[in-house]
Amino acid sequence: MGQAVLAVDQGTTNSKAVLVDADGQVLGTGSAPVALSTPRPGWVEQDADDLWQSVLKAIATCLTPATSSVDLVGIALSTQRESVVGWSKSGLPVGPVLGWQDTRTAAWCAQLPSAVGDLVRRRTGLRVDAMFSAPKMRWLLDRSDALVGTVDSWLIHRLTGCREHLIEAGNASRTLLFDVQELDWSTELLDAFGVPRSALPDVRRSDAGFGVTSGVPGLPDGLPIIAVLADSHAAMYGQGCTQPGMVKATYGTGSSVMTPVDGFAESGCTLAWLTDRPVYALEGNIVSSGAALAWTADLLGLPDVGGLVALAATVPSAEGVVLVPAFAGLGAPHWDREARAALTGMNSSTTRAHIARAAVDAVAHQICDITDTIPGGVKSLRADGGATASELLMQTQADLLDRPVEAADVPEVSALGAAELAWTTLGATTGWAARRSYRTFEPRLDAATRAKLRTQWAGAVASVRVRPA
């Protein structure tokens, strides 16, 4: 069967492993769930050891006897980004993984001087928010003498037999501590958040190599970790979005909307990856998209999100019902963490199907809120993530966006993006996105109806906001 890269995509609720050959063909897959816990309102945690075990289970499922003849040449990682792990120098976790959705530090962030916010924006392109890593790192360090890192750091640490403490540059750019122009930790930002440099991993470019495996069940020792990307960044890489106006949207527990830009901009800019040069992107992060569908399915007593979407498809519209899923506040472009969820527009004729349809619409509306802010507009939108399997959601997205939506034909785009970077690093000719097939959804909603729906949505969002727009 030839050579293959083992790509691991560690996400919020699942770990996936994918065997990928040099032509981008998937030779084997495996997955395992990862539990989330919410011990208090706004607290979102995972167990670091459980997260690691889920990766091992996914790898074991992927490396079945059917793939035993594959020659593994290396590992590529795609990981959830802003979540934070703390561990002792002996490699033992010192507390829970603080998830990217966790808002326990929101009040602390709100009390920071405005000068810190200005500094963060100038150095990182981001804004101070509890979603990002630095406040979570500070919370862990206040309670233990630990090494801290994002999920890629934790996986590298474990894959290498606890020998390496490293972080990939794109993941580092999401911490609020990394100067994305100087491409190093910022002393000013470290001081502002009270995070000692000695606790942080060393930063490496995305394709620089991150050590070799040691003592990993099911894998040979000495297997190189070739490339690492943050999951949303890996999806943009895998989708072949290389020009401004080419937008990718990843539909997961939350959603990420990204488009490349020419050079660094202070507002909403992130470092997508660092190879021979830095590649920057504008990004907007949605806190609750897939999570909103799951919540609504549970509310309506449905077994899963598939049942919710099927119910939503039985009505032509939500008939004025609007769900604003601000369960942990609003992310981009509103950034109001004090906002709370609301279900509006109901009357005596409202049915469960209308509520289900409102949940589907809410995912698409939130994407449009971000794309409306992109300078120069959207030329095309490429979609990935589990929710793209829904024909209804993809058509709704095209209708509200008034642009074609191309849904990737494979669900593992983030893993494939990381694998493609690894193969490129090894010297292979890739460009897999150009050969991939897509399901294309053309907009078919008239302008007046679209404007009415967007106005209803904007009014509902305004009604739940606490901070002024």
CSV table of C-alpha atoms in Angstrom, one decimal:
chain,number,residue,atom,x,y,z
A,1,MET,CA,0.0,0.0,0.0
A,2,GLY,CA,3.0,2.3,0.1
A,3,GLN,CA,3.9,5.2,2.4
A,4,ALA,CA,1.4,7.2,4.5
A,5,VAL,CA,1.3,10.0,7.0
A,6,LEU,CA,-0.7,9.5,10.2
A,7,ALA,CA,-2.8,12.6,10.7
A,8,VAL,CA,-4.4,13.2,14.1
A,9,ASP,CA,-7.1,15.7,14.4
A,10,GLN,CA,-7.8,16.4,18.1
A,11,GLY,CA,-11.1,18.4,18.4
A,12,THR,CA,-13.4,19.6,21.1
A,13,THR,CA,-15.6,16.5,21.2
A,14,ASN,CA,-13.7,13.9,19.2
A,15,SER,CA,-10.2,12.7,18.3
A,16,LYS,CA,-9.7,11.4,14.8
A,17,ALA,CA,-6.9,9.6,13.1
A,18,VAL,CA,-6.5,9.4,9.3
A,19,LEU,CA,-3.9,7.6,7.2
A,20,VAL,CA,-3.1,9.6,4.1
A,21,ASP,CA,-0.9,8.8,1.2
A,22,ALA,CA,1.1,11.2,-0.9
A,23,ASP,CA,-1.8,11.7,-3.3
A,24,GLY,CA,-4.2,12.7,-0.6
A,25,GLN,CA,-6.0,9.4,-0.6
A,26,VAL,CA,-7.5,8.3,2.8
A,27,LEU,CA,-6.3,4.7,3.6
A,28,GLY,CA,-7.8,4.3,7.0
A,29,THR,CA,-9.7,6.3,9.7
A,30,GLY,CA,-10.5,6.0,13.4
A,31,SER,CA,-12.2,8.2,15.9
A,32,ALA,CA,-12.9,8.3,19.7
A,33,PRO,CA,-15.1,10.7,21.7
A,34,VAL,CA,-13.8,13.1,24.3
A,35,ALA,CA,-16.0,14.0,27.2
A,36,LEU,CA,-16.7,17.6,28.3
A,37,SER,CA,-17.8,18.6,31.8
A,38,THR,CA,-19.4,21.8,33.0
A,39,PRO,CA,-18.9,21.7,36.8
A,40,ARG,CA,-20.2,25.3,37.2
A,41,PRO,CA,-22.0,27.7,34.8
A,42,GLY,CA,-19.5,29.0,32.3
A,43,TRP,CA,-16.8,26.4,33.2
A,44,VAL,CA,-16.0,23.9,30.4
A,45,GLU,CA,-13.4,21.3,31.2
A,46,GLN,CA,-11.8,18.1,29.9
A,47,ASP,CA,-9.5,15.5,31.5
A,48,ALA,CA,-6.0,15.7,30.0
A,49,ASP,CA,-5.4,12.0,30.4
A,50,ASP,CA,-8.8,11.1,28.8
A,51,LEU,CA,-8.0,13.4,25.9
A,52,TRP,CA,-4.7,11.6,25.4
A,53,GLN,CA,-6.4,8.2,25.7
A,54,SER,CA,-8.9,9.2,23.0
A,55,VAL,CA,-6.0,10.0,20.7
A,56,LEU,CA,-4.6,6.5,21.3
A,57,LYS,CA,-8.0,4.9,20.7
A,58,ALA,CA,-8.4,6.8,17.4
A,59,ILE,CA,-4.9,5.7,16.3
A,60,ALA,CA,-5.6,2.1,17.2
A,61,THR,CA,-8.9,2.0,15.3
A,62,CYS,CA,-7.1,3.6,12.3
A,63,LEU,CA,-4.2,1.3,12.3
A,64,THR,CA,-6.2,-1.9,11.7
A,65,PRO,CA,-4.8,-5.1,10.2
A,66,ALA,CA,-6.1,-3.9,6.8
A,67,THR,CA,-3.5,-1.1,7.0
A,68,SER,CA,-0.6,-3.1,8.4
A,69,SER,CA,1.3,-3.0,5.1
A,70,VAL,CA,1.4,0.8,5.1
A,71,ASP,CA,4.9,2.3,5.7
A,72,LEU,CA,4.4,5.1,8.2
A,73,VAL,CA,6.7,8.0,7.4
A,74,GLY,CA,5.5,10.5,10.1
A,75,ILE,CA,2.8,12.1,12.0
A,76,ALA,CA,0.9,15.3,11.4
A,77,LEU,CA,-1.3,17.1,14.1
A,78,SER,CA,-4.3,19.3,13.8
A,79,THR,CA,-5.6,20.4,17.2
A,80,GLN,CA,-8.2,22.5,19.0
A,81,ARG,CA,-6.6,25.8,19.7
A,82,GLU,CA,-7.2,28.0,22.7
A,83,SER,CA,-7.8,25.2,25.3
A,84,VAL,CA,-5.1,25.0,27.9
A,85,VAL,CA,-3.4,22.1,29.7
A,86,GLY,CA,-1.1,22.4,32.7
A,87,TRP,CA,1.3,19.6,33.8
A,88,SER,CA,4.1,19.0,36.2
A,89,LYS,CA,7.7,18.5,35.1
A,90,SER,CA,7.2,14.8,35.6
A,91,GLY,CA,4.4,14.9,32.9
A,92,LEU,CA,1.3,14.6,35.2
A,93,PRO,CA,-1.6,16.9,34.6
A,94,VAL,CA,-2.1,19.4,37.5
A,95,GLY,CA,-5.7,20.3,36.7
A,96,PRO,CA,-8.4,20.0,34.1
A,97,VAL,CA,-8.0,21.1,30.5
A,98,LEU,CA,-9.7,24.5,30.4
A,99,GLY,CA,-11.7,24.4,27.2
A,100,TRP,CA,-11.8,27.2,24.6
A,101,GLN,CA,-15.5,27.8,25.5
A,102,ASP,CA,-14.7,28.3,29.2
A,103,THR,CA,-15.6,31.7,30.5
A,104,ARG,CA,-14.4,31.5,34.2
A,105,THR,CA,-11.9,34.2,33.5
A,106,ALA,CA,-14.3,36.6,31.8
A,107,ALA,CA,-14.7,38.9,34.8
A,108,TRP,CA,-10.9,39.0,35.3
A,109,CYS,CA,-10.5,39.9,31.6
A,110,ALA,CA,-13.0,42.7,31.9
A,111,GLN,CA,-11.0,44.3,34.7
A,112,LEU,CA,-7.8,44.5,32.7
A,113,PRO,CA,-6.7,48.1,31.8
A,114,SER,CA,-7.7,49.3,28.3
A,115,ALA,CA,-4.0,49.7,27.7
A,116,VAL,CA,-3.6,45.9,27.8
A,117,GLY,CA,-6.3,45.5,25.3
A,118,ASP,CA,-4.6,48.0,23.0
A,119,LEU,CA,-1.3,46.1,23.4
A,120,VAL,CA,-2.9,42.8,22.7
A,121,ARG,CA,-4.5,44.1,19.5
A,122,ARG,CA,-1.2,45.6,18.2
A,123,ARG,CA,0.9,42.5,19.0
A,124,THR,CA,-1.6,39.7,18.2
A,125,GLY,CA,-4.4,41.1,16.1
A,126,LEU,CA,-6.9,39.7,18.7
A,127,ARG,CA,-8.9,41.1,21.5
A,128,VAL,CA,-8.8,40.3,25.2
A,129,ASP,CA,-11.4,37.6,25.8
A,130,ALA,CA,-11.8,34.5,28.0
A,131,MET,CA,-11.8,32.3,25.0
A,132,PHE,CA,-8.1,32.8,24.4
A,133,SER,CA,-5.4,31.0,26.3
A,134,ALA,CA,-3.5,33.5,28.4
A,135,PRO,CA,-6.2,34.1,31.0
A,136,LYS,CA,-6.7,30.3,31.4
A,137,MET,CA,-2.9,29.9,31.8
A,138,ARG,CA,-2.9,32.5,34.5
A,139,TRP,CA,-5.8,30.7,36.3
A,140,LEU,CA,-3.9,27.4,36.3
A,141,LEU,CA,-0.6,29.0,37.3
A,142,ASP,CA,-2.3,30.7,40.2
A,143,ARG,CA,-3.1,27.2,41.5
A,144,SER,CA,0.0,25.2,40.7
A,145,ASP,CA,3.6,25.4,39.7
A,146,ALA,CA,3.1,24.0,36.2
A,147,LEU,CA,4.2,23.9,32.7
A,148,VAL,CA,1.4,25.2,30.5
A,149,GLY,CA,0.6,24.8,26.8
A,150,THR,CA,-2.2,24.4,24.3
A,151,VAL,CA,-3.5,21.0,23.2
A,152,ASP,CA,-0.8,20.6,20.5
A,153,SER,CA,1.9,21.1,23.2
A,154,TRP,CA,0.3,18.4,25.4
A,155,LEU,CA,0.1,15.9,22.6
A,156,ILE,CA,3.7,16.6,21.5
A,157,HIS,CA,4.7,16.1,25.1
A,158,ARG,CA,3.0,12.7,25.3
A,159,LEU,CA,4.0,11.5,21.9
A,160,THR,CA,7.6,12.2,22.5
A,161,GLY,CA,7.7,10.3,25.8
A,162,CYS,CA,7.4,13.6,27.8
A,163,ARG,CA,10.7,14.8,26.3
A,164,GLU,CA,9.5,17.9,24.4
A,165,HIS,CA,7.8,21.1,25.4
A,166,LEU,CA,6.9,22.7,22.1
A,167,ILE,CA,4.1,24.7,20.5
A,168,GLU,CA,3.4,25.4,16.8
A,169,ALA,CA,3.4,29.1,15.8
A,170,GLY,CA,-0.3,29.3,14.7
A,171,ASN,CA,-1.4,27.8,18.0
A,172,ALA,CA,0.9,30.2,19.9
A,173,SER,CA,-0.8,33.1,18.0
A,174,ARG,CA,-4.1,32.3,19.8
A,175,THR,CA,-2.7,32.7,23.3
A,176,LEU,CA,-2.6,36.5,23.4
A,177,LEU,CA,1.1,36.2,24.3
A,178,PHE,CA,2.7,35.8,20.9
A,179,ASP,CA,3.8,38.7,18.8
A,180,VAL,CA,2.7,37.6,15.3
A,181,GLN,CA,5.0,40.1,13.6
A,182,GLU,CA,8.1,39.4,15.6
A,183,LEU,CA,7.2,35.7,15.7
A,184,ASP,CA,8.1,35.2,19.3
A,185,TRP,CA,6.6,35.4,22.8
A,186,SER,CA,6.2,39.1,23.7
A,187,THR,CA,7.8,40.1,27.0
A,188,GLU,CA,5.3,42.9,27.4
A,189,LEU,CA,2.3,40.5,27.0
A,190,LEU,CA,3.9,38.0,29.3
A,191,ASP,CA,4.2,40.7,32.0
A,192,ALA,CA,0.6,41.9,31.3
A,193,PHE,CA,-0.9,38.5,31.9
A,194,GLY,CA,1.6,37.4,34.6
A,195,VAL,CA,2.7,34.3,32.7
A,196,PRO,CA,6.4,33.4,33.1
A,197,ARG,CA,8.4,32.5,30.0
A,198,SER,CA,9.8,29.5,31.9
A,199,ALA,CA,6.3,27.9,32.0
A,200,LEU,CA,5.7,28.2,28.2
A,201,PRO,CA,6.8,25.9,25.4
A,202,ASP,CA,9.3,26.8,22.8
A,203,VAL,CA,7.7,28.0,19.5
A,204,ARG,CA,8.4,26.3,16.2
A,205,ARG,CA,7.3,27.0,12.7
A,206,SER,CA,4.5,24.7,11.4
A,207,ASP,CA,6.7,22.5,9.4
A,208,ALA,CA,9.8,22.5,11.6
A,209,GLY,CA,9.5,19.1,13.1
A,210,PHE,CA,8.4,18.4,16.7
A,211,GLY,CA,10.5,15.5,17.9
A,212,VAL,CA,9.9,11.8,17.5
A,213,THR,CA,7.7,9.2,19.1
A,214,SER,CA,8.8,7.4,22.2
A,215,GLY,CA,6.8,4.7,24.1
A,216,VAL,CA,3.5,5.4,22.3
A,217,PRO,CA,1.3,2.3,22.3
A,218,GLY,CA,0.7,1.1,18.7
A,219,LEU,CA,3.4,3.3,17.1
A,220,PRO,CA,7.1,2.6,16.5
A,221,ASP,CA,9.7,4.7,18.4
A,222,GLY,CA,11.5,7.3,16.4
A,223,LEU,CA,8.5,8.2,14.1
A,224,PRO,CA,8.9,12.0,13.4
A,225,ILE,CA,6.2,14.5,14.1
A,226,ILE,CA,6.6,16.4,10.9
A,227,ALA,CA,4.0,19.1,10.9
A,228,VAL,CA,1.5,20.7,13.3
A,229,LEU,CA,-1.4,23.1,12.6
A,230,ALA,CA,-4.3,24.5,14.6
A,231,ASP,CA,-7.5,22.8,13.5
A,232,SER,CA,-9.2,25.9,11.9
A,233,HIS,CA,-5.9,26.8,10.2
A,234,ALA,CA,-5.5,23.2,8.9
A,235,ALA,CA,-9.0,23.4,7.4
A,236,MET,CA,-8.1,26.6,5.5
A,237,TYR,CA,-4.9,24.9,4.3
A,238,GLY,CA,-6.8,21.8,3.3
A,239,GLN,CA,-9.5,23.8,1.5
A,240,GLY,CA,-6.9,25.5,-0.6
A,241,CYS,CA,-8.0,29.0,0.4
A,242,THR,CA,-4.9,31.0,-0.6
A,243,GLN,CA,-6.3,34.3,-1.9
A,244,PRO,CA,-8.2,37.1,-0.1
A,245,GLY,CA,-11.9,36.7,-0.6
A,246,MET,CA,-11.6,32.9,-0.6
A,247,VAL,CA,-13.4,32.1,2.7
A,248,LYS,CA,-13.6,28.8,4.6
A,249,ALA,CA,-16.1,28.1,7.3
A,250,THR,CA,-15.6,25.2,9.7
A,251,TYR,CA,-18.8,24.0,11.3
A,252,GLY,CA,-18.0,22.3,14.6
A,253,THR,CA,-19.1,22.8,18.2
A,254,GLY,CA,-18.3,26.4,17.5
A,255,SER,CA,-17.4,27.8,14.1
A,256,SER,CA,-14.4,29.5,12.5
A,257,VAL,CA,-14.6,31.7,9.5
A,258,MET,CA,-11.2,32.6,7.9
A,259,THR,CA,-9.9,34.2,4.8
A,260,PRO,CA,-6.2,34.9,3.9
A,261,VAL,CA,-5.0,38.5,3.9
A,262,ASP,CA,-1.9,40.3,2.5
A,263,GLY,CA,0.1,41.0,5.6
A,264,PHE,CA,-0.8,41.7,9.2
A,265,ALA,CA,-3.8,43.7,10.2
A,266,GLU,CA,-4.5,44.8,13.8
A,267,SER,CA,-8.2,43.9,13.9
A,268,GLY,CA,-9.3,40.2,13.8
A,269,CYS,CA,-6.0,39.0,12.3
A,270,THR,CA,-4.4,35.7,13.2
A,271,LEU,CA,-1.3,33.8,12.1
A,272,ALA,CA,-2.6,30.9,10.1
A,273,TRP,CA,0.7,29.1,9.7
A,274,LEU,CA,4.4,29.7,9.6
A,275,THR,CA,6.6,27.9,7.0
A,276,ASP,CA,9.1,29.8,4.8
A,277,ARG,CA,7.0,32.9,5.5
A,278,PRO,CA,4.1,33.8,7.8
A,279,VAL,CA,0.6,33.5,6.4
A,280,TYR,CA,-2.0,35.7,8.0
A,281,ALA,CA,-5.8,35.5,8.0
A,282,LEU,CA,-8.8,37.4,9.1
A,283,GLU,CA,-10.9,35.2,11.4
A,284,GLY,CA,-14.1,35.4,13.3
A,285,ASN,CA,-15.0,32.8,15.9
A,286,ILE,CA,-18.5,31.7,16.8
A,287,VAL,CA,-19.0,30.3,20.2
A,288,SER,CA,-22.0,28.1,19.6
A,289,SER,CA,-23.0,26.6,16.3
A,290,GLY,CA,-23.0,22.8,16.5
A,291,ALA,CA,-23.5,23.2,20.2
A,292,ALA,CA,-26.7,25.2,19.5
A,293,LEU,CA,-28.0,22.4,17.3
A,294,ALA,CA,-27.3,19.8,20.0
A,295,TRP,CA,-29.0,21.9,22.7
A,296,THR,CA,-32.1,22.4,20.6
A,297,ALA,CA,-32.3,18.7,19.8
A,298,ASP,CA,-32.2,18.0,23.5
A,299,LEU,CA,-34.8,20.7,24.2
A,300,LEU,CA,-37.2,19.1,21.7
A,301,GLY,CA,-36.6,15.6,23.0
A,302,LEU,CA,-34.9,14.5,19.7
A,303,PRO,CA,-32.3,11.7,19.8
A,304,ASP,CA,-29.6,13.7,17.9
A,305,VAL,CA,-28.8,16.6,15.6
A,306,GLY,CA,-29.7,14.5,12.6
A,307,GLY,CA,-33.2,14.2,14.0
A,308,LEU,CA,-33.3,18.0,14.5
A,309,VAL,CA,-32.3,18.7,11.0
A,310,ALA,CA,-34.9,16.3,9.6
A,311,LEU,CA,-37.6,17.9,11.6
A,312,ALA,CA,-36.5,21.4,10.5
A,313,ALA,CA,-36.7,20.3,6.9
A,314,THR,CA,-40.5,19.6,7.2
A,315,VAL,CA,-41.3,23.4,7.2
A,316,PRO,CA,-40.3,25.9,4.5
A,317,SER,CA,-39.2,28.5,7.1
A,318,ALA,CA,-39.1,29.3,10.8
A,319,GLU,CA,-42.1,31.6,10.4
A,320,GLY,CA,-40.4,34.5,12.3
A,321,VAL,CA,-39.0,32.3,15.1
A,322,VAL,CA,-35.4,33.3,15.9
A,323,LEU,CA,-32.9,31.5,18.2
A,324,VAL,CA,-29.9,33.5,19.4
A,325,PRO,CA,-27.6,30.8,20.9
A,326,ALA,CA,-25.6,33.1,23.2
A,327,PHE,CA,-25.3,30.4,25.8
A,328,ALA,CA,-21.8,31.6,26.7
A,329,GLY,CA,-22.3,35.0,25.3
A,330,LEU,CA,-21.6,36.2,21.7
A,331,GLY,CA,-18.4,35.8,19.8
A,332,ALA,CA,-17.4,37.5,16.6
A,333,PRO,CA,-18.2,40.1,15.4
A,334,HIS,CA,-20.3,41.1,18.5
A,335,TRP,CA,-18.0,40.1,21.3
A,336,ASP,CA,-20.5,40.4,24.1
A,337,ARG,CA,-19.8,37.7,26.7
A,338,GLU,CA,-22.6,39.0,28.9
A,339,ALA,CA,-25.3,38.4,26.3
A,340,ARG,CA,-27.6,35.5,26.9
A,341,ALA,CA,-29.5,33.2,24.7
A,342,ALA,CA,-33.1,33.9,23.6
A,343,LEU,CA,-35.8,32.3,21.5
A,344,THR,CA,-38.1,35.0,20.1
A,345,GLY,CA,-40.9,35.4,17.6
A,346,MET,CA,-43.1,32.5,18.8
A,347,ASN,CA,-46.9,32.5,18.7
A,348,SER,CA,-49.7,30.0,19.1
A,349,SER,CA,-49.0,28.6,15.7
A,350,THR,CA,-45.3,27.9,16.4
A,351,THR,CA,-44.4,24.2,16.3
A,352,ARG,CA,-41.4,22.1,17.3
A,353,ALA,CA,-40.4,22.1,13.6
A,354,HIS,CA,-40.3,25.9,13.5
A,355,ILE,CA,-38.0,25.9,16.6
A,356,ALA,CA,-35.8,23.3,14.9
A,357,ARG,CA,-35.6,25.4,11.8
A,358,ALA,CA,-34.7,28.5,13.8
A,359,ALA,CA,-31.7,26.6,15.2
A,360,VAL,CA,-30.5,25.7,11.7
A,361,ASP,CA,-31.0,29.3,10.6
A,362,ALA,CA,-29.0,30.5,13.6
A,363,VAL,CA,-25.9,28.7,12.5
A,364,ALA,CA,-26.0,30.3,9.0
A,365,HIS,CA,-26.9,33.8,10.3
A,366,GLN,CA,-23.8,33.8,12.6
A,367,ILE,CA,-21.5,32.9,9.7
A,368,CYS,CA,-23.1,35.8,7.7
A,369,ASP,CA,-22.5,38.2,10.6
A,370,ILE,CA,-18.8,37.5,10.2
A,371,THR,CA,-18.6,37.5,6.4
A,372,ASP,CA,-20.5,40.9,6.3
A,373,THR,CA,-17.4,42.4,8.0
A,374,ILE,CA,-14.8,41.0,5.5
A,375,PRO,CA,-13.2,43.9,3.5
A,376,GLY,CA,-13.9,43.4,-0.2
A,377,GLY,CA,-16.6,40.9,0.4
A,378,VAL,CA,-16.8,37.1,-0.1
A,379,LYS,CA,-15.9,35.6,-3.5
A,380,SER,CA,-16.6,32.0,-2.5
A,381,LEU,CA,-17.2,30.1,0.7
A,382,ARG,CA,-15.8,26.6,1.2
A,383,ALA,CA,-17.4,24.7,4.1
A,384,ASP,CA,-16.2,21.8,6.2
A,385,GLY,CA,-17.0,20.0,9.4
A,386,GLY,CA,-19.6,17.5,10.4
A,387,ALA,CA,-22.6,19.8,10.0
A,388,THR,CA,-21.9,20.2,6.2
A,389,ALA,CA,-23.6,16.8,5.8
A,390,SER,CA,-26.9,18.7,6.2
A,391,GLU,CA,-28.2,19.8,2.8
A,392,LEU,CA,-30.7,22.1,4.6
A,393,LEU,CA,-27.9,23.9,6.5
A,394,MET,CA,-25.7,24.3,3.4
A,395,GLN,CA,-28.6,25.6,1.3
A,396,THR,CA,-29.7,28.0,4.0
A,397,GLN,CA,-26.1,29.2,4.2
A,398,ALA,CA,-26.0,29.9,0.5
A,399,ASP,CA,-29.4,31.7,0.6
A,400,LEU,CA,-28.5,34.0,3.5
A,401,LEU,CA,-25.0,34.6,2.2
A,402,ASP,CA,-26.1,35.2,-1.4
A,403,ARG,CA,-23.0,33.4,-2.6
A,404,PRO,CA,-22.3,29.8,-3.7
A,405,VAL,CA,-21.3,27.5,-0.9
A,406,GLU,CA,-18.9,24.6,-1.7
A,407,ALA,CA,-19.1,21.8,0.9
A,408,ALA,CA,-16.1,19.5,0.9
A,409,ASP,CA,-16.7,15.9,0.0
A,410,VAL,CA,-14.7,14.6,2.9
A,411,PRO,CA,-15.3,15.2,6.6
A,412,GLU,CA,-11.7,15.1,7.7
A,413,VAL,CA,-10.5,18.4,6.1
A,414,SER,CA,-8.5,19.5,9.1
A,415,ALA,CA,-6.7,16.2,9.3
A,416,LEU,CA,-6.1,16.3,5.6
A,417,GLY,CA,-4.7,19.9,5.8
A,418,ALA,CA,-2.2,18.8,8.4
A,419,ALA,CA,-1.3,15.7,6.4
A,420,GLU,CA,-0.9,17.8,3.2
A,421,LEU,CA,1.6,20.2,5.0
A,422,ALA,CA,3.5,17.1,6.2
A,423,TRP,CA,3.7,15.7,2.7
A,424,THR,CA,4.7,19.1,1.3
A,425,THR,CA,7.5,19.2,3.9
A,426,LEU,CA,8.6,15.8,2.7
A,427,GLY,CA,8.9,17.1,-0.9
A,428,ALA,CA,5.7,15.6,-2.4
A,429,THR,CA,3.6,17.6,-4.9
A,430,THR,CA,0.2,18.1,-3.3
A,431,GLY,CA,-2.5,20.7,-4.2
A,432,TRP,CA,-5.2,18.2,-3.1
A,433,ALA,CA,-8.0,20.8,-2.9
A,434,ALA,CA,-7.9,21.4,-6.7
A,435,ARG,CA,-8.6,17.7,-7.2
A,436,ARG,CA,-11.3,17.4,-4.6
A,437,SER,CA,-15.0,17.3,-5.5
A,438,TYR,CA,-17.4,19.6,-3.8
A,439,ARG,CA,-21.2,19.8,-3.4
A,440,THR,CA,-22.1,23.3,-4.6
A,441,PHE,CA,-25.2,25.1,-3.3
A,442,GLU,CA,-26.4,28.1,-5.3
A,443,PRO,CA,-28.4,30.9,-3.6
A,444,ARG,CA,-32.1,30.8,-4.5
A,445,LEU,CA,-33.7,33.2,-2.0
A,446,ASP,CA,-35.1,36.5,-3.3
A,447,ALA,CA,-33.5,39.7,-2.1
A,448,ALA,CA,-36.5,40.9,-0.2
A,449,THR,CA,-36.9,37.7,1.8
A,450,ARG,CA,-33.2,37.6,2.5
A,451,ALA,CA,-33.3,41.1,3.8
A,452,LYS,CA,-36.3,40.4,6.0
A,453,LEU,CA,-34.7,37.3,7.6
A,454,ARG,CA,-31.4,39.2,8.2
A,455,THR,CA,-33.3,42.1,9.8
A,456,GLN,CA,-35.2,39.7,12.1
A,457,TRP,CA,-32.0,38.1,13.1
A,458,ALA,CA,-30.2,41.5,13.8
A,459,GLY,CA,-33.2,42.6,15.9
A,460,ALA,CA,-33.1,39.5,18.0
A,461,VAL,CA,-29.3,39.8,18.5
A,462,ALA,CA,-29.7,43.4,19.6
A,463,SER,CA,-32.3,42.4,22.1
A,464,VAL,CA,-29.9,40.0,24.0
A,465,ARG,CA,-26.9,42.3,24.0
A,466,VAL,CA,-25.7,43.8,27.3
A,467,ARG,CA,-22.7,45.7,26.0
A,468,PRO,CA,-23.4,48.3,23.3
A,469,ALA,CA,-22.6,47.4,19.7
